[in-house]
Tab-separated table of C-alpha atoms and ligand atoms in Angstrom:
chain	number	residue	atom	x	y	z
A	1	UNK	CA	-44.882	-24.263	70.392
A	2	UNK	CA	-44.385	-23.670	66.325
A	3	UNK	CA	-47.412	-21.235	65.830
A	4	UNK	CA	-47.756	-21.196	62.530
A	5	UNK	CA	-48.514	-24.924	62.226
A	6	UNK	CA	-51.872	-24.301	64.123
A	7	UNK	CA	-53.619	-21.906	61.352
A	8	UNK	CA	-56.583	-21.131	63.633
A	9	UNK	CA	-53.633	-19.150	66.073
A	10	UNK	CA	-52.083	-18.113	62.976
A	11	UNK	CA	-55.306	-15.880	61.767
A	12	UNK	CA	-55.514	-14.612	65.328
A	13	UNK	CA	-52.214	-13.379	64.925
A	14	UNK	CA	-53.522	-11.864	62.245
A	15	UNK	CA	-56.563	-10.577	63.358
A	16	UNK	CA	-55.144	-8.696	66.207
A	17	UNK	CA	-51.952	-7.436	64.999
A	18	UNK	CA	-53.429	-5.683	62.439
A	19	UNK	CA	-56.201	-4.223	66.053
A	20	UNK	CA	-52.585	-3.634	67.746
A	21	UNK	CA	-51.444	-1.557	65.667
A	22	UNK	CA	-53.864	0.596	64.575
A	23	UNK	CA	-53.371	2.565	68.004
A	24	UNK	CA	-49.843	3.248	69.615
A	25	UNK	CA	-48.386	0.591	71.594
A	26	UNK	CA	-47.204	1.014	75.423
A	27	UNK	CA	-42.534	1.867	74.612
A	28	UNK	CA	-42.354	-0.210	77.368
A	29	UNK	CA	-43.516	-2.960	78.646
A	30	UNK	CA	-42.078	-5.302	81.814
A	31	UNK	CA	-43.532	-9.328	81.960
A	32	UNK	CA	-42.943	-11.383	85.746
A	33	UNK	CA	-42.602	-14.585	83.783
A	34	UNK	CA	-43.946	-16.605	86.344
A	35	UNK	CA	-45.242	-20.424	85.892
A	36	UNK	CA	-42.113	-22.405	84.095
A	37	UNK	CA	-42.146	-24.776	86.875
A	38	UNK	CA	-46.436	-25.472	87.393
A	39	UNK	CA	-47.120	-25.879	83.029
A	40	UNK	CA	-43.670	-28.530	83.797
A	41	UNK	CA	-45.322	-30.493	86.083
A	42	UNK	CA	-48.705	-30.306	84.345
A	43	UNK	CA	-46.883	-32.627	81.836
A	44	UNK	CA	-44.950	-34.799	84.484
A	45	UNK	CA	-41.031	-33.325	83.864
A	46	UNK	CA	-39.329	-31.511	85.970
A	47	UNK	CA	-38.825	-28.160	86.318
A	48	UNK	CA	-35.759	-27.473	84.512
A	49	UNK	CA	-37.249	-28.730	81.866
A	50	UNK	CA	-40.032	-25.761	82.818
A	51	UNK	CA	-37.281	-22.803	81.876
A	52	UNK	CA	-35.786	-24.650	78.919
A	53	UNK	CA	-39.374	-24.105	77.389
A	54	UNK	CA	-39.849	-20.509	79.040
A	55	UNK	CA	-35.746	-19.825	77.394
A	56	UNK	CA	-37.393	-20.288	74.411
A	57	UNK	CA	-40.694	-18.307	74.630
A	58	UNK	CA	-38.310	-15.219	76.142
A	59	UNK	CA	-36.996	-15.619	72.075
A	60	UNK	CA	-40.460	-15.443	70.748
A	61	UNK	CA	-41.441	-12.804	72.766
A	62	UNK	CA	-38.480	-10.161	71.828
A	63	UNK	CA	-38.981	-10.821	68.017
A	64	UNK	CA	-42.434	-10.057	68.395
A	65	UNK	CA	-42.637	-7.349	71.186
A	66	UNK	CA	-39.501	-5.230	68.476
A	67	UNK	CA	-41.805	-6.428	65.029
A	68	UNK	CA	-44.046	-4.058	67.241
A	69	UNK	CA	-42.850	-1.475	67.972
A	70	UNK	CA	-42.120	-2.186	71.381
A	71	UNK	CA	-39.111	0.023	72.739
A	72	UNK	CA	-38.019	-1.373	76.329
A	73	UNK	CA	-38.666	-4.501	77.299
A	74	UNK	CA	-38.255	-5.419	80.584
A	75	UNK	CA	-38.091	-9.289	81.636
A	76	UNK	CA	-37.779	-10.364	85.025
A	77	UNK	CA	-35.474	-13.887	85.123
A	78	UNK	CA	-34.593	-13.846	88.662
A	79	UNK	CA	-34.755	-12.317	91.760
A	80	UNK	CA	-32.788	-11.392	94.629
A	81	UNK	CA	-35.560	-13.974	97.111
A	82	UNK	CA	-34.277	-16.863	94.364
A	83	UNK	CA	-31.783	-17.647	96.057
A	84	UNK	CA	-33.666	-19.258	98.105
A	85	UNK	CA	-34.179	-22.418	95.419
A	86	UNK	CA	-33.029	-25.946	96.002
A	87	UNK	CA	-29.180	-25.127	94.213
A	88	UNK	CA	-29.680	-27.674	91.167
A	89	UNK	CA	-32.654	-24.825	90.128
A	90	UNK	CA	-29.967	-22.115	90.732
A	91	UNK	CA	-27.576	-23.387	88.676
A	92	UNK	CA	-29.738	-23.685	86.306
A	93	UNK	CA	-31.233	-20.766	85.625
A	94	UNK	CA	-27.746	-18.862	85.519
A	95	UNK	CA	-26.258	-22.083	82.911
A	96	UNK	CA	-29.756	-20.466	80.821
A	97	UNK	CA	-28.953	-16.910	81.270
A	98	UNK	CA	-25.394	-17.221	80.555
A	99	UNK	CA	-26.785	-19.070	77.005
A	100	UNK	CA	-29.365	-17.388	75.891
A	101	UNK	CA	-26.933	-13.697	76.379
A	102	UNK	CA	-23.911	-15.656	74.876
A	103	UNK	CA	-25.981	-17.312	72.002
A	104	UNK	CA	-28.315	-14.320	71.225
A	105	UNK	CA	-26.069	-11.785	71.110
A	106	UNK	CA	-25.262	-12.275	67.313
A	107	UNK	CA	-29.439	-12.419	66.198
A	108	UNK	CA	-29.884	-9.197	68.988
A	109	UNK	CA	-27.346	-7.538	67.379
A	110	UNK	CA	-28.500	-8.139	63.623
A	111	UNK	CA	-31.648	-6.898	65.072
A	112	UNK	CA	-30.407	-3.569	65.925
A	113	UNK	CA	-31.332	-4.488	69.944
A	114	UNK	CA	-29.455	-2.723	72.579
A	115	UNK	CA	-28.970	-5.036	76.071
A	116	UNK	CA	-28.654	-4.559	79.690
A	117	UNK	CA	-28.473	-6.599	82.804
A	118	UNK	CA	-30.564	-4.767	85.789
A	119	UNK	CA	-30.046	-5.877	88.823
A	120	UNK	CA	-28.189	-6.128	91.922
A	121	UNK	CA	-24.121	-7.604	90.101
A	122	UNK	CA	-22.866	-8.897	93.903
A	123	UNK	CA	-23.610	-12.658	93.731
A	124	UNK	CA	-23.880	-12.966	90.020
A	125	UNK	CA	-21.093	-15.252	88.656
A	126	UNK	CA	-18.766	-12.549	87.049
A	127	UNK	CA	-18.883	-14.795	83.957
A	128	UNK	CA	-22.189	-13.536	83.789
A	129	UNK	CA	-21.583	-9.921	84.067
A	130	UNK	CA	-18.421	-10.438	81.947
A	131	UNK	CA	-20.717	-11.777	79.014
A	132	UNK	CA	-23.786	-9.480	79.776
A	133	UNK	CA	-21.265	-6.195	79.953
A	134	UNK	CA	-20.147	-7.183	76.175
A	135	UNK	CA	-23.618	-8.029	74.538
A	136	UNK	CA	-24.147	-4.062	76.045
A	137	UNK	CA	-20.898	-2.700	74.698
A	138	UNK	CA	-21.644	-4.496	71.135
A	139	UNK	CA	-25.580	-3.008	70.964
A	140	UNK	CA	-24.925	0.004	72.954
A	141	UNK	CA	-25.095	1.833	69.137
A	142	UNK	CA	-28.466	0.522	68.229
A	143	UNK	CA	-30.944	2.569	67.891
A	144	UNK	CA	-34.217	-0.721	68.546
A	145	UNK	CA	-35.863	-2.678	71.066
A	146	UNK	CA	-33.450	-2.473	74.047
A	147	UNK	CA	-33.925	-5.830	76.200
A	148	UNK	CA	-33.348	-5.279	79.967
A	149	UNK	CA	-32.866	-9.205	81.541
A	150	UNK	CA	-32.658	-8.070	85.744
A	151	UNK	CA	-31.195	-11.441	87.063
A	152	UNK	CA	-30.398	-10.466	91.415
A	153	UNK	CA	-32.730	-8.125	90.889
A	154	UNK	CA	-35.311	-6.295	93.296
A	155	UNK	CA	-37.012	-3.693	93.698
A	156	UNK	CA	-36.149	-2.862	97.143
A	157	UNK	CA	-32.717	-3.202	96.579
A	158	UNK	CA	-33.299	-1.331	93.820
A	159	UNK	CA	-34.805	1.180	95.839
A	160	UNK	CA	-31.512	0.670	98.970
A	161	UNK	CA	-28.761	1.423	96.719
A	162	UNK	CA	-30.610	4.391	95.390
A	163	UNK	CA	-30.589	5.466	98.415
A	164	UNK	CA	-27.163	4.322	98.962
A	165	UNK	CA	-26.425	6.720	96.254
A	166	UNK	CA	-27.787	8.970	97.618
A	167	UNK	CA	-26.031	8.991	100.792
A	168	UNK	CA	-22.130	8.953	99.421
A	169	UNK	CA	-23.269	11.611	97.038
A	170	UNK	CA	-23.949	13.346	100.302
A	171	UNK	CA	-27.213	15.198	99.000
A	172	UNK	CA	-28.912	17.525	101.532
A	173	UNK	CA	-32.713	16.407	102.496
A	174	UNK	CA	-33.588	19.890	100.159
A	175	UNK	CA	-32.354	17.351	97.921
A	176	UNK	CA	-33.447	14.635	98.063
A	177	UNK	CA	-36.216	14.324	95.004
A	178	UNK	CA	-37.897	12.116	93.659
A	179	UNK	CA	-36.099	12.764	90.491
A	180	UNK	CA	-33.434	12.248	92.386
A	181	UNK	CA	-33.829	8.946	93.260
A	182	UNK	CA	-34.822	8.037	89.945
A	183	UNK	CA	-31.695	9.240	88.687
A	184	UNK	CA	-29.617	6.690	90.728
A	185	UNK	CA	-31.786	3.658	89.325
A	186	UNK	CA	-30.065	0.470	87.879
A	187	UNK	CA	-30.883	2.496	84.314
A	188	UNK	CA	-32.528	5.917	84.871
A	189	UNK	CA	-32.900	6.120	81.303
A	190	UNK	CA	-35.160	3.881	81.449
A	191	UNK	CA	-38.309	5.443	80.766
A	192	UNK	CA	-40.911	4.082	83.588
A	193	UNK	CA	-42.437	0.439	82.078
A	194	UNK	CA	-46.760	1.185	80.997
A	195	UNK	CA	-47.627	-2.084	80.986
A	196	UNK	CA	-46.640	-5.048	83.056
A	197	UNK	CA	-47.393	-8.998	82.288
A	198	UNK	CA	-48.057	-10.901	84.922
A	199	UNK	CA	-48.052	-14.793	83.352
A	200	UNK	CA	-49.931	-17.616	85.557
A	201	UNK	CA	-51.994	-15.575	87.276
A	202	UNK	CA	-50.403	-14.460	90.734
A	203	UNK	CA	-52.223	-11.259	90.895
A	204	UNK	CA	-48.804	-9.374	92.988
A	205	UNK	CA	-46.151	-7.355	92.025
A	206	UNK	CA	-43.674	-9.817	93.403
A	207	UNK	CA	-40.651	-6.877	94.297
A	208	UNK	CA	-40.860	-6.151	90.349
A	209	UNK	CA	-39.894	-2.619	89.592
A	210	UNK	CA	-41.144	-1.044	92.692
A	211	UNK	CA	-40.066	2.713	91.821
A	212	UNK	CA	-41.256	2.223	88.131
A	213	UNK	CA	-44.372	1.070	88.408
A	214	UNK	CA	-46.442	4.063	89.605
A	215	UNK	CA	-48.840	4.705	87.151
A	216	UNK	CA	-48.327	1.499	85.207
A	217	UNK	CA	-51.518	-1.524	83.894
A	218	UNK	CA	-51.072	-4.312	85.153
A	219	UNK	CA	-51.844	-7.273	83.288
A	220	UNK	CA	-52.676	-11.306	84.678
A	221	UNK	CA	-53.318	-14.075	82.310
A	222	UNK	CA	-53.795	-17.506	83.707
A	223	UNK	CA	-51.436	-18.919	80.522
A	224	UNK	CA	-48.236	-19.918	82.040
A	225	UNK	CA	-44.971	-18.258	80.106
A	226	UNK	CA	-44.637	-21.228	77.875
A	227	UNK	CA	-47.317	-20.944	76.760
A	228	UNK	CA	-47.468	-16.757	76.429
A	229	UNK	CA	-47.073	-17.086	72.974
A	230	UNK	CA	-47.721	-13.832	70.358
A	231	UNK	CA	-51.020	-14.556	70.641
A	232	UNK	CA	-51.374	-14.149	74.307
A	233	UNK	CA	-49.155	-11.104	73.758
A	234	UNK	CA	-51.176	-8.245	71.741
A	235	UNK	CA	-54.259	-9.840	73.883
A	236	UNK	CA	-51.905	-7.905	76.625
A	237	UNK	CA	-51.125	-5.024	74.839
A	238	UNK	CA	-55.303	-4.514	73.049
A	239	UNK	CA	-56.174	-4.508	76.633
A	240	UNK	CA	-53.939	-2.313	77.360
A	241	UNK	CA	-55.810	-0.428	74.521
A	242	UNK	CA	-58.985	-0.433	75.779
A	243	UNK	CA	-58.220	2.057	78.859
A	244	UNK	CA	-57.396	5.792	80.061
A	245	UNK	CA	-53.820	5.928	81.984
A	246	UNK	CA	-55.438	9.208	84.167
A	247	UNK	CA	-52.196	9.526	85.639
A	248	UNK	CA	-53.844	11.231	89.322
A	249	UNK	CA	-56.385	13.393	87.054
A	250	UNK	CA	-59.895	13.100	85.532
A	251	UNK	CA	-61.361	12.233	82.323
A	252	UNK	CA	-62.088	15.287	81.170
A	253	UNK	CA	-58.442	17.033	81.825
A	254	UNK	CA	-57.370	13.611	79.298
A	255	UNK	CA	-56.708	15.175	75.645
A	256	UNK	CA	-56.095	12.020	72.960
A	257	UNK	CA	-58.316	9.172	73.691
A	258	UNK	CA	-59.395	7.138	71.430
B	1	FPP	C1	-40.516	-18.226	87.196
B	1	FPP	O1	-41.915	-19.150	87.465
B	1	FPP	C2	-40.286	-18.406	86.488
B	1	FPP	C3	-38.563	-17.848	87.081
B	1	FPP	C4	-38.372	-17.790	88.964
B	1	FPP	C5	-37.476	-18.133	86.000
B	1	FPP	C6	-37.529	-17.124	84.921
B	1	FPP	C7	-36.875	-17.471	83.909
B	1	FPP	C8	-37.341	-18.004	82.457
B	1	FPP	C9	-38.838	-17.498	82.199
B	1	FPP	C10	-35.974	-19.145	81.764
B	1	FPP	C11	-34.536	-19.072	81.307
B	1	FPP	C12	-34.662	-16.774	80.660
B	1	FPP	C13	-33.771	-16.425	80.105
B	1	FPP	C14	-33.621	-15.455	80.069
B	1	FPP	C15	-33.079	-17.174	79.101
B	1	FPP	P1	-42.022	-20.844	88.669
B	1	FPP	O2	-40.672	-21.092	88.472
B	1	FPP	O3	-41.299	-19.954	89.839
B	1	FPP	O4	-42.646	-20.914	88.154
B	1	FPP	P2	-43.982	-21.827	88.760
B	1	FPP	O5	-44.211	-20.604	90.179
B	1	FPP	O6	-45.474	-22.911	88.409
B	1	FPP	O7	-43.111	-22.378	89.958
């Protein structure tokens, strides 16, 4: 998994980096990190080992995104539906998340990053909430990449929670606008994702950022998450850069296309 051990891969990384840097990079990338289980199974390893290798990937992709100038990186780590997995897998994942948050706090801070947990707080262990709170607080004045970790997250749950806030705030029907809903999402200041990447081939959104993905570009790769290295991230960004985002308009109405 150390890419520099493979000179050809390293050359490809340099070439792609130069090509990608010549054009605007997406400000906000969301990633559905799928395939840890299948990746491990192919090697005769446990699913937990797959998740552990997936956690290492998180590290390298956060650093690569930061270097490329991505402003927001939102990683789908655990959905509200994932609680239905075998309890030992759920526990192992929760331990991994907590370890990641604690161990990476200093490094993320040193890299001028910000950190946020996105999802329903109810149901999450107080230790995870507390560690996440400490990271968010420590890094709140940083100005680099914002890392959003989605744990106990569901797109529908997020919309339901926003609607509950609307009711609690006593809004009149005529005041229920798209802006009113967007202001009540888990991270109201977060711009919508420009690009959503899904690894390991499934063509689904799986309840990820349902409100926010309205105009996101989607990129699905067969590469499984533990194998998703910087070259794969660059390929996804390059694919994004070759698309025309029309937001409901027609080509001729758009100005600055490459
Ligand atoms: C989906 O793969 C992945 C998850 C449900 C967990 C995501 C967790 C990680 C990437 C590792 C830890 C992350 C952090 C932030 C430390 P799957 O298990 O559904 O794979 P499968 O579809 O092949 O079974």
